[in-house]
mmCIF file of C-alpha atoms in Angstrom:
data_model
loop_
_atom_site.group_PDB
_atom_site.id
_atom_site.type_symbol
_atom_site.label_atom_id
_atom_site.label_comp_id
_atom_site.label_asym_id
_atom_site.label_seq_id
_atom_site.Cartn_x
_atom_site.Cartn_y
_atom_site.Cartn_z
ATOM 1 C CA UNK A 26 -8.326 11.713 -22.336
ATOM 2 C CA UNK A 27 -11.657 12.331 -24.314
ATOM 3 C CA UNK A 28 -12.026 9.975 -26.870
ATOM 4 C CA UNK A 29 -12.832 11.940 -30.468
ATOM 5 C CA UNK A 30 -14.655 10.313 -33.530
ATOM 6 C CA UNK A 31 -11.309 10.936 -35.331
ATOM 7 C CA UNK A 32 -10.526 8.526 -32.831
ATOM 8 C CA UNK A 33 -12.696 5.888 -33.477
ATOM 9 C CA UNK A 34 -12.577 5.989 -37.206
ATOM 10 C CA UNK A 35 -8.868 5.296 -37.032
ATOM 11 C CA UNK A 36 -9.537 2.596 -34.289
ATOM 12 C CA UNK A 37 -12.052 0.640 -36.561
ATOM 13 C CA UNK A 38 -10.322 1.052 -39.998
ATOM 14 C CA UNK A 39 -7.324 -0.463 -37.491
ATOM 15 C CA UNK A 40 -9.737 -3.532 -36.594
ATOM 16 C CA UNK A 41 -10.682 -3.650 -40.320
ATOM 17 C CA UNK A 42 -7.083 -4.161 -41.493
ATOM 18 C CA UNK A 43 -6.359 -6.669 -38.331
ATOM 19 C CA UNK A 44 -4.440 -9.508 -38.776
ATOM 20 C CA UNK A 45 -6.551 -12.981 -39.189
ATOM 21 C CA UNK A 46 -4.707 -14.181 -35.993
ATOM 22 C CA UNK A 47 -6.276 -11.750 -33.981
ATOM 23 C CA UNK A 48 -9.459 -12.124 -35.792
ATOM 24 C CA UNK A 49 -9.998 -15.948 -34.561
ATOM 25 C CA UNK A 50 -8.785 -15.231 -31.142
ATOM 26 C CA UNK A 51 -9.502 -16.105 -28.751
ATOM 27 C CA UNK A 52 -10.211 -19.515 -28.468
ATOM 28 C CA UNK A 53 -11.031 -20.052 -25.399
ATOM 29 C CA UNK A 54 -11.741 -17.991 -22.495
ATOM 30 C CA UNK A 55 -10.499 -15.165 -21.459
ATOM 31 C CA UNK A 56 -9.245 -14.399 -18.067
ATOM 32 C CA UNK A 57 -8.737 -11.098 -16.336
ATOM 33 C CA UNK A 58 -6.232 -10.649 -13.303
ATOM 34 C CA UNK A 59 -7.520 -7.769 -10.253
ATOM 35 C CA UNK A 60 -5.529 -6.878 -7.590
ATOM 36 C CA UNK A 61 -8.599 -6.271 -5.448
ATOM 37 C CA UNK A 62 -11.323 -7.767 -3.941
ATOM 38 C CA UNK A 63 -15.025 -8.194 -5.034
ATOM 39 C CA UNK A 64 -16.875 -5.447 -4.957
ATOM 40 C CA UNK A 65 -13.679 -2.899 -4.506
ATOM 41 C CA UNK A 66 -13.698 0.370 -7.256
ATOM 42 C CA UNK A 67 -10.957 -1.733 -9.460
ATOM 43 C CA UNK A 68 -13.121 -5.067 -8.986
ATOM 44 C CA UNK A 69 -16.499 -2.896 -10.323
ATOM 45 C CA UNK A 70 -14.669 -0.874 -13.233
ATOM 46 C CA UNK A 71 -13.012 -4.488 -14.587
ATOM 47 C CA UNK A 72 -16.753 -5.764 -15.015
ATOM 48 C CA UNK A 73 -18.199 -2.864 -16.134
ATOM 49 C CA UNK A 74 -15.463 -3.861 -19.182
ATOM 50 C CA UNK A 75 -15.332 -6.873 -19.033
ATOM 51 C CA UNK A 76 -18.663 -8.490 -19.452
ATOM 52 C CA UNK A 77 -19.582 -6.239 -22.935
ATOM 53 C CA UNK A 78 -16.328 -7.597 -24.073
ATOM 54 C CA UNK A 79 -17.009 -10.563 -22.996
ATOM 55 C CA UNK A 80 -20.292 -10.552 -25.385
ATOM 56 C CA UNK A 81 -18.165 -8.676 -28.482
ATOM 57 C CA UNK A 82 -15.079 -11.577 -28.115
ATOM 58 C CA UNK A 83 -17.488 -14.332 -28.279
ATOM 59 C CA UNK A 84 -15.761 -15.834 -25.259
ATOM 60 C CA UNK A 85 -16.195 -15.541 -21.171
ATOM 61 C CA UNK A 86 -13.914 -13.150 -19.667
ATOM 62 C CA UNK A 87 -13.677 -14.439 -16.247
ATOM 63 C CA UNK A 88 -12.128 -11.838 -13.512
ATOM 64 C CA UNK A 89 -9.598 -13.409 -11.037
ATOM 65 C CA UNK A 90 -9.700 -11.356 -7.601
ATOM 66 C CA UNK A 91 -6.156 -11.876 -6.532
ATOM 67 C CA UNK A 92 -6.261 -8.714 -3.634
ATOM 68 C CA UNK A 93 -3.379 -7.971 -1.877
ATOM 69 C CA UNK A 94 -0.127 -5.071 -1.879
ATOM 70 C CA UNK A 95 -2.272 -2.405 -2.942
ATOM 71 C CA UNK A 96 -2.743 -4.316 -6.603
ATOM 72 C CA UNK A 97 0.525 -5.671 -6.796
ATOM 73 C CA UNK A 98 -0.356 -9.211 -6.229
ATOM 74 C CA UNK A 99 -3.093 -9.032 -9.197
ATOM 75 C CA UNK A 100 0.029 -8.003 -11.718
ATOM 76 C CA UNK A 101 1.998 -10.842 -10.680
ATOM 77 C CA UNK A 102 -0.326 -13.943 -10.478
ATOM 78 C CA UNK A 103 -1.458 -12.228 -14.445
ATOM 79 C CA UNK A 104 2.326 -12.493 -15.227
ATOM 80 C CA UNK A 105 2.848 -16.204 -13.394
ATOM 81 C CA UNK A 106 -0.396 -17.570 -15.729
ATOM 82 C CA UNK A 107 0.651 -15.345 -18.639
ATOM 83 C CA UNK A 108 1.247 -18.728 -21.352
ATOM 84 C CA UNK A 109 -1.648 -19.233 -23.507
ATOM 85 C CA UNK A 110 -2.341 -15.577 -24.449
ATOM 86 C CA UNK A 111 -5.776 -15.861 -23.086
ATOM 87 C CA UNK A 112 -4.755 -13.761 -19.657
ATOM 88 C CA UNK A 113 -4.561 -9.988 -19.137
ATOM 89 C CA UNK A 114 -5.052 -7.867 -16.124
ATOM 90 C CA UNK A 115 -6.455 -4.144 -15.396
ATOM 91 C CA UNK A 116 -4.437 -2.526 -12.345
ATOM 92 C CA UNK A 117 -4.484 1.044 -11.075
ATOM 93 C CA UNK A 118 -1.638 3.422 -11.315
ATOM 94 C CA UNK A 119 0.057 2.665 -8.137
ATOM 95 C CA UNK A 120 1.522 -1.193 -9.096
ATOM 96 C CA UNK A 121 2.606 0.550 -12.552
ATOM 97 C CA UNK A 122 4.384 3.540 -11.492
ATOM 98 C CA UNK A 123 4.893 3.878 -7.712
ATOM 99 C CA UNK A 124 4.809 0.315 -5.952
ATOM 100 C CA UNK A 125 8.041 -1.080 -8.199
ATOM 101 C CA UNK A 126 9.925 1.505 -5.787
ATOM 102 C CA UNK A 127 7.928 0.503 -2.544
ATOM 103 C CA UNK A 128 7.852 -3.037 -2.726
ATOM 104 C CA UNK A 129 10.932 -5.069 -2.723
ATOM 105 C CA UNK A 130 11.875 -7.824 -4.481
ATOM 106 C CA UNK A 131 8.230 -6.783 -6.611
ATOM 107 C CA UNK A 132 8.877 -9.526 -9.155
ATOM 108 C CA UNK A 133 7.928 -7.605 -12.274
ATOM 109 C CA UNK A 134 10.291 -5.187 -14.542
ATOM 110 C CA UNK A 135 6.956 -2.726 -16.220
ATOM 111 C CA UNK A 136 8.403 -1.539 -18.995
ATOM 112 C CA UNK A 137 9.839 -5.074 -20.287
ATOM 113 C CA UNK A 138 7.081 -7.494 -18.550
ATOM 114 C CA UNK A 139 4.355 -5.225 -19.215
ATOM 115 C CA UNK A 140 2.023 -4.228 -22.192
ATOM 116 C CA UNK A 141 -0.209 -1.929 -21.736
ATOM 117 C CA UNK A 142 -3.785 -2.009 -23.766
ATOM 118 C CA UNK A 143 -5.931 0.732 -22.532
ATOM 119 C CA UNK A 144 -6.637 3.206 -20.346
ATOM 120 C CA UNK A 145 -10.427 2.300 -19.201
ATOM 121 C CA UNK A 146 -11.064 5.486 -16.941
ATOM 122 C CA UNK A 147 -9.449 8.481 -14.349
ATOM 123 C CA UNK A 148 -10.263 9.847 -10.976
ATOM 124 C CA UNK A 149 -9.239 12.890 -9.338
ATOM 125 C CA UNK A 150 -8.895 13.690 -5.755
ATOM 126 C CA UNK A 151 -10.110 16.680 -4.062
ATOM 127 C CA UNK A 152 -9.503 18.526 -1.411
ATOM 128 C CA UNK A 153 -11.437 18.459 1.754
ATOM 129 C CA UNK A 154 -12.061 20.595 4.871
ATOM 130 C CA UNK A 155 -14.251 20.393 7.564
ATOM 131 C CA UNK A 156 -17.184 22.654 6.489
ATOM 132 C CA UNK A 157 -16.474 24.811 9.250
ATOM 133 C CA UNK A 158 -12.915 25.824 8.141
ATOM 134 C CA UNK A 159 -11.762 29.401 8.066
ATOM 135 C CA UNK A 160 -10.415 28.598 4.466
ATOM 136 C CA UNK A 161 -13.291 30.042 2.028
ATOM 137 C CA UNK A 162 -10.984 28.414 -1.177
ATOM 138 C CA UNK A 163 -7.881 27.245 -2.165
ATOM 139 C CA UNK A 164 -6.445 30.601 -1.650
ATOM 140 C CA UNK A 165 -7.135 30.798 1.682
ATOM 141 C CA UNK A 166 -5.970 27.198 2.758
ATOM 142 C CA UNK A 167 -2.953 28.254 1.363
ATOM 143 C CA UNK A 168 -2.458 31.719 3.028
ATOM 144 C CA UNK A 169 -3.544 29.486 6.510
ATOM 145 C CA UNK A 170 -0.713 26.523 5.659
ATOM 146 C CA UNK A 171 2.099 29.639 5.051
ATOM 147 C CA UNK A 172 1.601 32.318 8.131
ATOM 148 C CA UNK A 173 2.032 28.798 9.992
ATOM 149 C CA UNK A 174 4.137 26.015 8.950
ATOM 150 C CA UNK A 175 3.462 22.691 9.992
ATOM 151 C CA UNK A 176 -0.164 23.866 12.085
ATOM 152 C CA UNK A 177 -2.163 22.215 9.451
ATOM 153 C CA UNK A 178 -2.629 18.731 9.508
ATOM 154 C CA UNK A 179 -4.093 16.177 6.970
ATOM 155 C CA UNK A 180 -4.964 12.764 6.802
ATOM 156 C CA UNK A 181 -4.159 9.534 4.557
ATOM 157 C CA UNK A 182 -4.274 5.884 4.235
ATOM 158 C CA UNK A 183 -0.160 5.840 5.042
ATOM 159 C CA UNK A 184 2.909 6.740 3.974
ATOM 160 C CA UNK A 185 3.106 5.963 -0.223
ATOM 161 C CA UNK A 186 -0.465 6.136 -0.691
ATOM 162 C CA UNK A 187 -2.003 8.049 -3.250
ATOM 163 C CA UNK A 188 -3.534 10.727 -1.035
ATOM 164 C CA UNK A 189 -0.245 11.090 0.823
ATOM 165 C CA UNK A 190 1.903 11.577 -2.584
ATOM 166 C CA UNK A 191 -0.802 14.429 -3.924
ATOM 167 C CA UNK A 192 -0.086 16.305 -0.537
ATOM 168 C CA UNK A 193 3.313 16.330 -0.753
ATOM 169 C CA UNK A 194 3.096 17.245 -5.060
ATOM 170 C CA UNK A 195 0.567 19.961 -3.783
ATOM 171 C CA UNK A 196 2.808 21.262 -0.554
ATOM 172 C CA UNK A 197 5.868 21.318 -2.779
ATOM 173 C CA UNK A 198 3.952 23.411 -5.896
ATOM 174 C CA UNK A 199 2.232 25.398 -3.351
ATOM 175 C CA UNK A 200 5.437 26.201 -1.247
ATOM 176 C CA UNK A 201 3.719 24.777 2.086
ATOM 177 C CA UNK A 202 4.297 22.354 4.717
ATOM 178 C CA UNK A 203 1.838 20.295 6.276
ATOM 179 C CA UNK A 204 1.545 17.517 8.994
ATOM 180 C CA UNK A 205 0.579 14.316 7.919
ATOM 181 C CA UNK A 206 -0.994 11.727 10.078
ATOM 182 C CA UNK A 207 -1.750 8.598 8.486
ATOM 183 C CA UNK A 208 -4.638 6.324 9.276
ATOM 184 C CA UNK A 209 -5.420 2.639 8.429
ATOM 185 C CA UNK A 210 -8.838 3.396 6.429
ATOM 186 C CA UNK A 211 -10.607 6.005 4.265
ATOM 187 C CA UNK A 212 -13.449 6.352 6.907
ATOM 188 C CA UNK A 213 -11.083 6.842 9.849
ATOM 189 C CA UNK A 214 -9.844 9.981 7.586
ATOM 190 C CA UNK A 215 -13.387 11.672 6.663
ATOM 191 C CA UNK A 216 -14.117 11.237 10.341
ATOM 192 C CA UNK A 217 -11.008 13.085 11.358
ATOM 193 C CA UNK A 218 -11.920 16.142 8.802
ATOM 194 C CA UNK A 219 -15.700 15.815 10.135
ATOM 195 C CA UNK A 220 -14.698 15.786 13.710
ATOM 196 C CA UNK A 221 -11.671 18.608 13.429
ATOM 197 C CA UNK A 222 -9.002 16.140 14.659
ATOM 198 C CA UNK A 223 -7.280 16.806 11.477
ATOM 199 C CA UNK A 224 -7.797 20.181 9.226
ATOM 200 C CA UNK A 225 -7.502 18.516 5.512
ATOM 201 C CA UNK A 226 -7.301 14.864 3.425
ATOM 202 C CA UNK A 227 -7.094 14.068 0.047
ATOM 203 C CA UNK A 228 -10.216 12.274 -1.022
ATOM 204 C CA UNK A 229 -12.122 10.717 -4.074
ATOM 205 C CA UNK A 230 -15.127 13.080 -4.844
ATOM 206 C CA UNK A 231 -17.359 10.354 -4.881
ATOM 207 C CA UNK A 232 -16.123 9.746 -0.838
ATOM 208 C CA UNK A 233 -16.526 13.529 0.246
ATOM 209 C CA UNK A 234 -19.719 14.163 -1.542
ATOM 210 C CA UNK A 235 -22.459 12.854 0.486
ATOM 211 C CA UNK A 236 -20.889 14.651 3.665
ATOM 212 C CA UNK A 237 -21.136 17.799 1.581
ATOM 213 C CA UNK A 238 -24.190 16.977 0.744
ATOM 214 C CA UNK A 239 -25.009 16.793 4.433
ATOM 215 C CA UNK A 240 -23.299 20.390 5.381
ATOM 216 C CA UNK A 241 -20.073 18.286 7.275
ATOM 217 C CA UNK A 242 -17.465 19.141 4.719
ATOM 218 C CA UNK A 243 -16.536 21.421 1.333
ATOM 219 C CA UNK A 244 -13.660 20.623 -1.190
ATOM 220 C CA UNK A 245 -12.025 23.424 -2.176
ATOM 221 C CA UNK A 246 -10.620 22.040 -5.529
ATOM 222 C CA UNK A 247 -10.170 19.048 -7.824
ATOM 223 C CA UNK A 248 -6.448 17.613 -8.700
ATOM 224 C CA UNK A 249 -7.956 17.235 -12.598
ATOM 225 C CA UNK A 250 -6.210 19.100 -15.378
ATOM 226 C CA UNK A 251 -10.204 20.267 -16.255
ATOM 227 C CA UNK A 252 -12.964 20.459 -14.262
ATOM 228 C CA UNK A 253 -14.727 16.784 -13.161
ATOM 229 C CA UNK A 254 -18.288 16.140 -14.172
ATOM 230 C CA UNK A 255 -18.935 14.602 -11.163
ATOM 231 C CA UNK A 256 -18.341 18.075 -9.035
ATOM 232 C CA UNK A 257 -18.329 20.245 -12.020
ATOM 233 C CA UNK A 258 -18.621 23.505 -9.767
ATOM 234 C CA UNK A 259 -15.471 22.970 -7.604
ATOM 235 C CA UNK A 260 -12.205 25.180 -8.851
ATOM 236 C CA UNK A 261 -9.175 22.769 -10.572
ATOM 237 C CA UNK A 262 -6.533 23.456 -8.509
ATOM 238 C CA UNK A 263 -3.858 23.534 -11.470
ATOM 239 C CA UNK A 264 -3.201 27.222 -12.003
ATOM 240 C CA UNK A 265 -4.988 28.531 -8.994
ATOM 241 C CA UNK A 266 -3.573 30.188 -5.467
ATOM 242 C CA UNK A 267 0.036 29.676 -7.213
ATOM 243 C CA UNK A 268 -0.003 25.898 -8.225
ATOM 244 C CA UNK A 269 1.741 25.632 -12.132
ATOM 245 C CA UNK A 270 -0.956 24.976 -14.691
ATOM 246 C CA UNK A 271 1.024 21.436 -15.002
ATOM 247 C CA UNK A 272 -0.799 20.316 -11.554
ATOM 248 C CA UNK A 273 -2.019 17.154 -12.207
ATOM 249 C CA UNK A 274 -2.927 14.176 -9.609
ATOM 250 C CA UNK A 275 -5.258 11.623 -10.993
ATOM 251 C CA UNK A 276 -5.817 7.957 -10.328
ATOM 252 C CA UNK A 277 -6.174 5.690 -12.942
ATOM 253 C CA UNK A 278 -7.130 2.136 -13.975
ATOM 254 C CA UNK A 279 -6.038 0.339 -17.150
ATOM 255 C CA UNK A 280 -5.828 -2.941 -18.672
ATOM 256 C CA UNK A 281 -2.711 -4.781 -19.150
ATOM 257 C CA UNK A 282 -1.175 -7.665 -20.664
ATOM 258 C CA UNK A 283 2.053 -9.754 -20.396
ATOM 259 C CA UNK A 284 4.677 -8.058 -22.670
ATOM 260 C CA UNK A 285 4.456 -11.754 -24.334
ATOM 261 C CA UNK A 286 0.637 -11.137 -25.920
ATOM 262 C CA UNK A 287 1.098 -11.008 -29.409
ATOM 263 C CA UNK A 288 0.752 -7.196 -30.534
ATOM 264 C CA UNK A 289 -1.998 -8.031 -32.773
ATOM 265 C CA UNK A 290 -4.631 -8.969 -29.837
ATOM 266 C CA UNK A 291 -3.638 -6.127 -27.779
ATOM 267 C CA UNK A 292 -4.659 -4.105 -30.710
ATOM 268 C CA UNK A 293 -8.097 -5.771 -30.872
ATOM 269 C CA UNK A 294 -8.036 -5.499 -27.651
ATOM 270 C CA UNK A 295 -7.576 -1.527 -27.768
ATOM 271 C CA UNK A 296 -10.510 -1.725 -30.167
ATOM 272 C CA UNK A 297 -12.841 -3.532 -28.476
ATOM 273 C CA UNK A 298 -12.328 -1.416 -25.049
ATOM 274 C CA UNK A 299 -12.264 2.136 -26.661
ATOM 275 C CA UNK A 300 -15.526 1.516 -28.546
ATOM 276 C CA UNK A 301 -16.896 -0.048 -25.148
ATOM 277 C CA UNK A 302 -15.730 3.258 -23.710
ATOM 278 C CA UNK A 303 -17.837 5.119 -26.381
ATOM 279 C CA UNK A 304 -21.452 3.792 -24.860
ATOM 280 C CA UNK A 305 -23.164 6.469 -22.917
ATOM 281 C CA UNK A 306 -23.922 4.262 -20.497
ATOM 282 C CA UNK A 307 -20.966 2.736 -19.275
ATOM 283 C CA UNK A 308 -19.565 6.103 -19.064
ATOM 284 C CA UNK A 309 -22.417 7.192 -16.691
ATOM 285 C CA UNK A 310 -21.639 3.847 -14.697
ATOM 286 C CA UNK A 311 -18.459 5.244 -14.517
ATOM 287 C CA UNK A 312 -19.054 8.658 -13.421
ATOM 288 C CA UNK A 313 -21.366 7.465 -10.786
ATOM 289 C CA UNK A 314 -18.464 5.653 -9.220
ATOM 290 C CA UNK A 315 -16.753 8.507 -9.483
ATOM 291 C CA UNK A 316 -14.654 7.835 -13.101
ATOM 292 C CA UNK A 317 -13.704 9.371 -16.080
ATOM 293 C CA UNK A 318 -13.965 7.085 -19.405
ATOM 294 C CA UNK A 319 -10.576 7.839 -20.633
ATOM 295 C CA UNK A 320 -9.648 5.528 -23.635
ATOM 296 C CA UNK A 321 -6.853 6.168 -26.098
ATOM 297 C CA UNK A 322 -4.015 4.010 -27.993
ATOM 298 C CA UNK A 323 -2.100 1.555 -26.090
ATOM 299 C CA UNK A 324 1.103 4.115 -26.540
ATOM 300 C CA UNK A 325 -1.095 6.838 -24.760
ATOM 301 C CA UNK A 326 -1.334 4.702 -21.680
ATOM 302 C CA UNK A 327 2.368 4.037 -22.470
ATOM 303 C CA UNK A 328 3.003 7.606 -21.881
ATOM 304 C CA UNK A 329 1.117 7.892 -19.394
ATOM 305 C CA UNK A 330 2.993 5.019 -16.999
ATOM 306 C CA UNK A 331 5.974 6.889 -17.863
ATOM 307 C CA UNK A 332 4.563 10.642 -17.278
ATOM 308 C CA UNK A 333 3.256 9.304 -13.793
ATOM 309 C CA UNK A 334 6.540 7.149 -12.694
ATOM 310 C CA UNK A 335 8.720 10.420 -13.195
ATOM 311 C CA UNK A 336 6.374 12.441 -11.203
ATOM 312 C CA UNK A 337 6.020 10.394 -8.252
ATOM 313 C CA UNK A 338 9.366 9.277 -8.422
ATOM 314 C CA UNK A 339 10.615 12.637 -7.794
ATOM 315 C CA UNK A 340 7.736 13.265 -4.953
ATOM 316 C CA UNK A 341 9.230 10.036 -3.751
ATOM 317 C CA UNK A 342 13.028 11.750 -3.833
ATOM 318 C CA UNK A 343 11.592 14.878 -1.651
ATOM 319 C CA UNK A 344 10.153 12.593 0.955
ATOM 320 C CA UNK A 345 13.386 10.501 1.870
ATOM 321 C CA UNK A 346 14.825 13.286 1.342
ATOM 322 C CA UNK A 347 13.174 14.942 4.849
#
């Protein structure tokens, strides 16, 4: 979501008309749950929030690396310290929408135990062929996947994962079936496309470009509803070789509260974050990791937790359905 100055001048006539409470908070400082370790994508876009908001609350904001179940553990040890008001959280889609399915016994109800603040940014996959594949575009990948189904293979992190759930959204809107064959790592998967063990794989753009760059590998479209700054030249794949216009597979990373936080700091907090959002150059930090600054209301991100847990979910039914 781009954020517009209509935007903004609602957001800071908000912050003008905030209650005093969440004028003197906080009063101490502030601490920020990741499921992820140091130096991971989530870890990097937290600080890239977190320390000018540290500087604009007057306060620290110390990030707690609590890795583990794919993010999950981050949301729960934010919801086990959650007294105080002074502890929040920023978590990728998966623990929000997909992993209260996958996990059992996950500990957390999102819609009652969960606030959401902000979306901070997006990311869409692409997909990626060996450079040497007969497929010239999307078109042609999917003409190859339907005069044989099941030949083409492509690769993932394992069964759930976000690359594996955009293959199965993209064979069911394009009417194809592929093989999957899951891996334990990223690099194991790019070295399967680059070494034609495996014909296809579901990437971040950020991970396939340098082996474009280096003539190994082309991506034949982006999951984005719009075309990605980062790889502005390759096709959206939403209304193109007979996916619906609707085709939409993006990850995203937002910060969260406990559903406890009184609604008046999550408003500052929606504040503070969106104008953060607004500096040119935390966006272009962003973009060089390979994110979107997305921004928005805290009932956009609202939306959008319940947008992405119906989709999955039903990409979810189709799987156990097999």
């Amino acid at each position: 979501m781009k954020i517009t100055r209509r935007a903004v001048i609602a957001l800071t006539a908000a912050a003008i008309a905030m209650p005093a409470f969440a004028q003197e908070w906080p009063s101490e400082p502030v601490h920020v749950y990741v499921g992820f370790p140091a130096g991971s994508s989530p870890d990097l876009l937290a600080r890239i929030i977190t320390e000018p908001l540290a500087e604009r609350l007057g306060q620290p904001v110390v990030v707690e690396n609590k890795p583990g179940a794919g993010g999950v553990i981050g949301v729960q040890q934010m919801l086990a310290n959650a007294e105080g008001g002074h502890v929040f959280g920023t978590s990728i889609n998966g623990p929000l929408t997909t992993s209260p399915r996958l996990v059992p016994d996950i500990g957390y109800d999102v819609a009652t135990d969960i606030a959401p603040v902000a979306l901070i940014a997006t990311s869409p996959l692409v997909l990626a062929v060996n450079a040497k594949n007969e497929a010239g575009d999307l078109q042609g990948f999917v003409d190859l996947a339907k005069a044989e189904p099941g030949a083409l293979s492509y690769g993932s992190v394992g069964q759930g994962s976000g690359a594996h759930l955009t293959a199965e959204l993209f064979d069911a809107d394009a009417g194809i079936e592929m093989l999957h064959v899951p891996f334990t790592s990223y690099a194991e998967v790019t070295t399967s496309i680059i070494g034609g063990e495996i014909d296809a794989g579901f990437m971040a753009p950020s991970a396939a470009l340098p082996h474009v760059e280096a003539g190994t590998m082309k991506m034949l479209g982006v999951t984005s509803a719009e075309p990605f700054a980062q790889i502005p030249d390759v096709p959206v794949m939403a209304g193109n070789a007979g996916l619906p216009e609707t085709f939409r597979a993006e990850l995203w990373n937002g910060f969260i509260a406990p559903a406890s936080t009184d609604p008046a700091v999550i408003e500052r907090l929606n504040t503070e974050i969106n104008e953060i959002l607004q500096d040119e150059a935390v966006q272009q930090k962003l973009l060089d990791m390979g994110w979107q600054a997305a921004g928005g209301t805290a009932d956009d991100m609202k939306n959008r937790i319940a947008e992405d847990t119906t989709m999955w979910g039903a990409v979810l039914d189709r799987i156990e359905a097999q």
